[in-house]
Coordinates of C-alpha atoms in Angstrom, one line a residue:
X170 CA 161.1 62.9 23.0
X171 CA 161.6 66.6 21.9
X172 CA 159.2 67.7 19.8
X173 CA 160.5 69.6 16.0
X174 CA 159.3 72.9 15.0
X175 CA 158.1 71.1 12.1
X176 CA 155.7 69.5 14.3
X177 CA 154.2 72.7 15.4
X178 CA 154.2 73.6 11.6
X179 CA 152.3 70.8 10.7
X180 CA 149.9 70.8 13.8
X181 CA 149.4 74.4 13.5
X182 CA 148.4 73.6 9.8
X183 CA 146.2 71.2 10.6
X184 CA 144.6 73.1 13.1
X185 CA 144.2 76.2 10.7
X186 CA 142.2 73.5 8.6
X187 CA 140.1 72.8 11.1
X188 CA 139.4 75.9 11.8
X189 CA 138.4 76.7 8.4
X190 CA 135.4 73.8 9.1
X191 CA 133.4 76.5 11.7
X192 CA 132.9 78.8 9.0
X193 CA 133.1 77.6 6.1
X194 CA 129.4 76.2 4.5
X195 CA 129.2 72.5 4.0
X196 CA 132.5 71.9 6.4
X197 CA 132.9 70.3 9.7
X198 CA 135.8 70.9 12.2
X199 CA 134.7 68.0 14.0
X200 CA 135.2 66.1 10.6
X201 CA 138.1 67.3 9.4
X202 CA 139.9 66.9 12.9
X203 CA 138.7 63.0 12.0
X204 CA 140.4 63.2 9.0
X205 CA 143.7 64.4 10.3
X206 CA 144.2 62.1 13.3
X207 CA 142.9 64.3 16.3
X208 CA 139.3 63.5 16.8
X209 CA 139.7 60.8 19.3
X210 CA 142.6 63.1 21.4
X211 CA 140.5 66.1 21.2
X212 CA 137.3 64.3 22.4
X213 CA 139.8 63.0 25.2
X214 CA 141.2 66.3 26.6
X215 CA 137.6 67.7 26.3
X216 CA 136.0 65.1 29.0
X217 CA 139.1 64.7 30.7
X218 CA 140.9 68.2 31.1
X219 CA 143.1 67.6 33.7
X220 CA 144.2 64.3 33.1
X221 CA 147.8 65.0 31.6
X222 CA 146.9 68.9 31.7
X223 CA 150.6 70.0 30.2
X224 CA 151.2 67.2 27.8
X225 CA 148.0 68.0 26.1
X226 CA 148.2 71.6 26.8
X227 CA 151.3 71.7 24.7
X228 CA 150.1 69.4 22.3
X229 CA 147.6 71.6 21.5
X230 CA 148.8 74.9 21.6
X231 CA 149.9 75.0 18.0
X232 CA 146.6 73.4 16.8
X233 CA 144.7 75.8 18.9
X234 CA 146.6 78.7 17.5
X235 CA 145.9 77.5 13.7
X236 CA 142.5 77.0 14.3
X237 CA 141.8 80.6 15.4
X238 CA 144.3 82.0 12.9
X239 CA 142.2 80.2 10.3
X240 CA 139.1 81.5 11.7
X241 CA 139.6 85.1 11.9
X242 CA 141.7 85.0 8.6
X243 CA 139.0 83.5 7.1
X244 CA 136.4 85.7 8.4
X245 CA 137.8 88.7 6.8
X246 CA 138.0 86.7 2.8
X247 CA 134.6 84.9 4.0
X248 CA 132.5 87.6 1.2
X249 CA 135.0 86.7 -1.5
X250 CA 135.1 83.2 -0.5
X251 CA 131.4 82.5 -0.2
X252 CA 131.2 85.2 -3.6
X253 CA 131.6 84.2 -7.6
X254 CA 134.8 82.6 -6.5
X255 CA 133.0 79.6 -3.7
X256 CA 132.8 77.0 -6.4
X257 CA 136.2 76.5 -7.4
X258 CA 137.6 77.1 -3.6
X259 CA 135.6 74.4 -2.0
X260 CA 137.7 71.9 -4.6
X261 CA 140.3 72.4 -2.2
X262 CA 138.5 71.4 1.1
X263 CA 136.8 68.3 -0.9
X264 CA 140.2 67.2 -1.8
X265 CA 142.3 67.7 1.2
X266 CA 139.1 65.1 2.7
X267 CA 139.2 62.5 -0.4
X268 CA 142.7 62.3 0.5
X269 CA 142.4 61.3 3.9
X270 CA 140.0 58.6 3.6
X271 CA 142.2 55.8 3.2
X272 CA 144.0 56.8 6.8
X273 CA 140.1 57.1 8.0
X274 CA 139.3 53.7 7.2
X275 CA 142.3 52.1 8.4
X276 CA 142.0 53.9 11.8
X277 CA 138.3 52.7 11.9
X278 CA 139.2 49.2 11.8
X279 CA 142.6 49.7 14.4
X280 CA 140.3 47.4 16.9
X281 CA 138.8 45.5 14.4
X282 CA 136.4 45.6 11.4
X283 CA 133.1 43.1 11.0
X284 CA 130.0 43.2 8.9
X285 CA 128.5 45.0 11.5
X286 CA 130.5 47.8 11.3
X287 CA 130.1 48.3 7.6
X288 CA 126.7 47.8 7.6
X289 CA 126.7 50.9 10.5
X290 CA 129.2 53.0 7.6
X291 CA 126.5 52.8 5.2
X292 CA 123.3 53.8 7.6
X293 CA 125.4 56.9 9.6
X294 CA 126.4 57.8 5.7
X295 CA 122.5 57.6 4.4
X296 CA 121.4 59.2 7.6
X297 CA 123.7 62.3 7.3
X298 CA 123.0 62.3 4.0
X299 CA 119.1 62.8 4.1
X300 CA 119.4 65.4 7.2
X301 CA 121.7 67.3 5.2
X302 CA 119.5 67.6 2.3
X303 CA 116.2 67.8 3.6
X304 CA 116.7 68.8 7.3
X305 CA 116.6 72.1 6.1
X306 CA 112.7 73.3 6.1
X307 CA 113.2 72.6 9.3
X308 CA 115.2 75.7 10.4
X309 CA 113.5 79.1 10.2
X310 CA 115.6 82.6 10.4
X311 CA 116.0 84.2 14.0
X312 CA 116.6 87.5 15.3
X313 CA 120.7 88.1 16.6
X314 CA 120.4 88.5 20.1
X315 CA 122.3 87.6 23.2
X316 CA 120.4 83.8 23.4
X317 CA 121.2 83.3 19.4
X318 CA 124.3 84.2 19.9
X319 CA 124.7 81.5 22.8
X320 CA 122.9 78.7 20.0
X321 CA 125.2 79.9 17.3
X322 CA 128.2 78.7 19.9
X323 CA 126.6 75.8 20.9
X324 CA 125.9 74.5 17.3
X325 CA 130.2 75.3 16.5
X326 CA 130.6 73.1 19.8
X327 CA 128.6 70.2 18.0
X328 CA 130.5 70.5 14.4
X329 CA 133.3 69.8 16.8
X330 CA 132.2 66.8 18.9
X331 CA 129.9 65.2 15.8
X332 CA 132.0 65.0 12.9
X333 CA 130.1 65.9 9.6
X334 CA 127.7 68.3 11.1
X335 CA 128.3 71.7 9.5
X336 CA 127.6 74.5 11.9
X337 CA 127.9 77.5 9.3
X338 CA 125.4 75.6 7.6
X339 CA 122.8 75.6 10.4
X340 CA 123.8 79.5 11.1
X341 CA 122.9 80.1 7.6
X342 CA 119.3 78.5 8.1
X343 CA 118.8 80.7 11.0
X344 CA 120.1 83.6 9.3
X345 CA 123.2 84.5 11.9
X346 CA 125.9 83.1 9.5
X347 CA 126.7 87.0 8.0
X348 CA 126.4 88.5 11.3
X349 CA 129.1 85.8 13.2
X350 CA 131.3 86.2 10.4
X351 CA 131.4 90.3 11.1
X352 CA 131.3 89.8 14.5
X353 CA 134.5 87.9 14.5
X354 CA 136.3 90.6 11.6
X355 CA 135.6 93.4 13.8
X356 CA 136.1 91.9 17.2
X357 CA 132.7 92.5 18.6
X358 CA 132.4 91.4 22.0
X359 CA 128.6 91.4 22.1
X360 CA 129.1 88.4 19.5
X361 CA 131.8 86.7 20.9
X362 CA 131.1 86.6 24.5
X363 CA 127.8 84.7 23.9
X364 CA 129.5 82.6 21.3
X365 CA 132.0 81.4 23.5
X366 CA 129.2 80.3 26.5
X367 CA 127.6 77.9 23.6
X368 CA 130.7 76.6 22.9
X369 CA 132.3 76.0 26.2
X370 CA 128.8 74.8 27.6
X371 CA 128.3 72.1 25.0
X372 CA 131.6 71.2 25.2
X373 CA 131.2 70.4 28.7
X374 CA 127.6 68.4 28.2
X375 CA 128.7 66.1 25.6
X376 CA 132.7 65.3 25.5
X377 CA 132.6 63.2 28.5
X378 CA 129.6 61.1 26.1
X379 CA 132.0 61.1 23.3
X380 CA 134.7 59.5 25.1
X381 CA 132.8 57.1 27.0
X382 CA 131.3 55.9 23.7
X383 CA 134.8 55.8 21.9
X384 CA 136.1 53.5 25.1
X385 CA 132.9 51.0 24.7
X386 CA 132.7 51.0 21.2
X387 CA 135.8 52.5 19.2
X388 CA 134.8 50.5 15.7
X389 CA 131.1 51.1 15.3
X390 CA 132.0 54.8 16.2
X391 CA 134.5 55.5 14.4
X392 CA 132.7 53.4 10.8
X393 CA 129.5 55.5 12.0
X394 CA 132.1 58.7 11.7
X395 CA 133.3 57.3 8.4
X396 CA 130.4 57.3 7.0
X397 CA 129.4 61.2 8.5
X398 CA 132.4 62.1 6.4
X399 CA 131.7 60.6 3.4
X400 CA 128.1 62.5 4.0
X401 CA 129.7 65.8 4.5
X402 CA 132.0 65.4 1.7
X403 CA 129.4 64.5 -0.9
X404 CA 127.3 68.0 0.4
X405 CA 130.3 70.1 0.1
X406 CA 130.8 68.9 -4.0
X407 CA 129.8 72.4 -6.0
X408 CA 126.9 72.0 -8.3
X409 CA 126.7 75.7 -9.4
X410 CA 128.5 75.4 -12.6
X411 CA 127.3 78.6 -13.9
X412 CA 129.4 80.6 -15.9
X413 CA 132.2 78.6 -15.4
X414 CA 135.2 79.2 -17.8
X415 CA 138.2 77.1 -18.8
X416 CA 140.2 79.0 -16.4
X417 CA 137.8 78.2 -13.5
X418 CA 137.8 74.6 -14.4
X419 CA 141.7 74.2 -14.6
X420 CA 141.8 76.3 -10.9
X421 CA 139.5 73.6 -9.7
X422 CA 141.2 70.9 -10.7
X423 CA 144.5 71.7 -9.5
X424 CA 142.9 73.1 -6.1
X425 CA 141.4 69.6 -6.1
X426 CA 144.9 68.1 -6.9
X427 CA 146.6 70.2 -4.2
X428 CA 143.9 69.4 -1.5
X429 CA 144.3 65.8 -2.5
X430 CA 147.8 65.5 -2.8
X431 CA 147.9 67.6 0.6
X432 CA 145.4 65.2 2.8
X433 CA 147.2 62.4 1.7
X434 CA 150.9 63.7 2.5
X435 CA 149.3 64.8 5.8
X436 CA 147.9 61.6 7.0
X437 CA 151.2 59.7 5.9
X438 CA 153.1 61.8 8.3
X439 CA 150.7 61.5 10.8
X440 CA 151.0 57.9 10.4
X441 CA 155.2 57.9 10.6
X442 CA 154.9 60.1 13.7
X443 CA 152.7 58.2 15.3
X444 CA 154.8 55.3 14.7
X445 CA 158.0 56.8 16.4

């Protein structure tokens, strides 16, 4: 069946979205490709390149271009984002998630839903949970070189293939989140070469994993990912309330309306495509 340049519209969307979750704090790409239906394909492509090259090649063009339109876009608004102005964004990104969470849970339970499963929702939830808020102390800053460079990829490879983990939040720990982000404004090869050798090499150690788990055990993955979300989602809810005024409030709610109202138009049509 042809595909509609709507389709590319809405992929490319979703893929700026995603995007948005390897630099943005508190955000996982890995996550938020759950949320919008492309986790499992992704995770496929990645072990199995070659296997239906062109079909997924062309699948994921438009997804691949969002993404690194929403990266580098991002990357030159990330000091205003992550500025005064961070609390009432984020609304947006929490909402766009809360709205996909009824599409989540169906999907988790496409092969079936026991006890079992729900019981494994709640542990991967508590789990992410307690790393994300004491895990860390465990980090220490590093120096920007060639080698942290190379780590910096490698931990955006895993907020790709484990949904929930926030890379930009571990970059912040180790004190390279500033200098990605103006590596990736200016172009700086010296940044991005090194960054792309993490990436490409995790990638390759742990999609074929991913896959073989999803094939042996789709349910309790995919309630273990549930739950990762949830995690995530909780993390990326401001606190920092500080001279908030009316108008910030009534931008965050709307933001929080829109992101809703957007997540859950976007996993309905992802559910009537998917059913053509």
């Amino acid at each position: 069946m042809q595909k509609q340049p709507g389709d590319w519209i809405f992929r490319a969307v979703k893929g700026a979205l995603i995007g948005s979750g390897f630099i943005l704090p508190g955000i996982s790409g890995g996550a938020l490709a759950a949320v919008f239906g492309l986790y499992e394909r992704i995770i496929t492509f990645l072990a199995n390149p070659f296997k239906r090259f062109k079909e997924n090649v062309l699948y994921f063009m438009p997804v691949g271009i969002g993404a690194l339109l929403g990266i580098f876009l991002l990357s030159f608004a990330i000091s205003f984002v992550l500025g005064e102005h961070e609390s009432v964004a984020l609304w947006f990104f929490v909402g766009a998630i809360v709205g996909t969470l009824p599409s989540l849970w169906r999907d988790a339970a496409k092969e079936g839903r026991t006890p079992v499963d729900v019981v494994i929702t709640v542990i991967a939830f508590a789990a992410m949970l307690a790393f994300l808020l004491f895990g860390a102390p465990l980090f220490s800053k590093i120096e920007a070189s060639f080698g942290a460079w190379v780590l910096a990829g490698a931990l955006i490879g895993l907020g790709l293939i484990v949904p929930g983990l926030s890379p930009s939040n571990f970059l912040i720990y180790l004190g390279l989140y500033k200098g990605m982000s103006d590596g990736i404004k200016h172009g700086d090869l010296s940044v991005l070469v090194p960054i792309l050798i993490g990436l490409v090499l995790i990638i390759a150690l742990l999609s074929k994993f991913m896959a073989y788990i999803f094939k042996i055990a789709y349910a309790k993955l995919f309630h273990a990912i549930f739950g990762i979300v949830l995690a995530s989602t909780v993390m990326i809810v401001p606190t920092d309330f500080k001279d908030f005024t009316i108008i910030h409030i009534t931008i965050s709610v709307m933001l929080l309306a829109l992101g809703t109202w957007l997540g859950w138009w976007m996993s309905r049509l992802e559910d009537k495509m998917n059913t053509k």
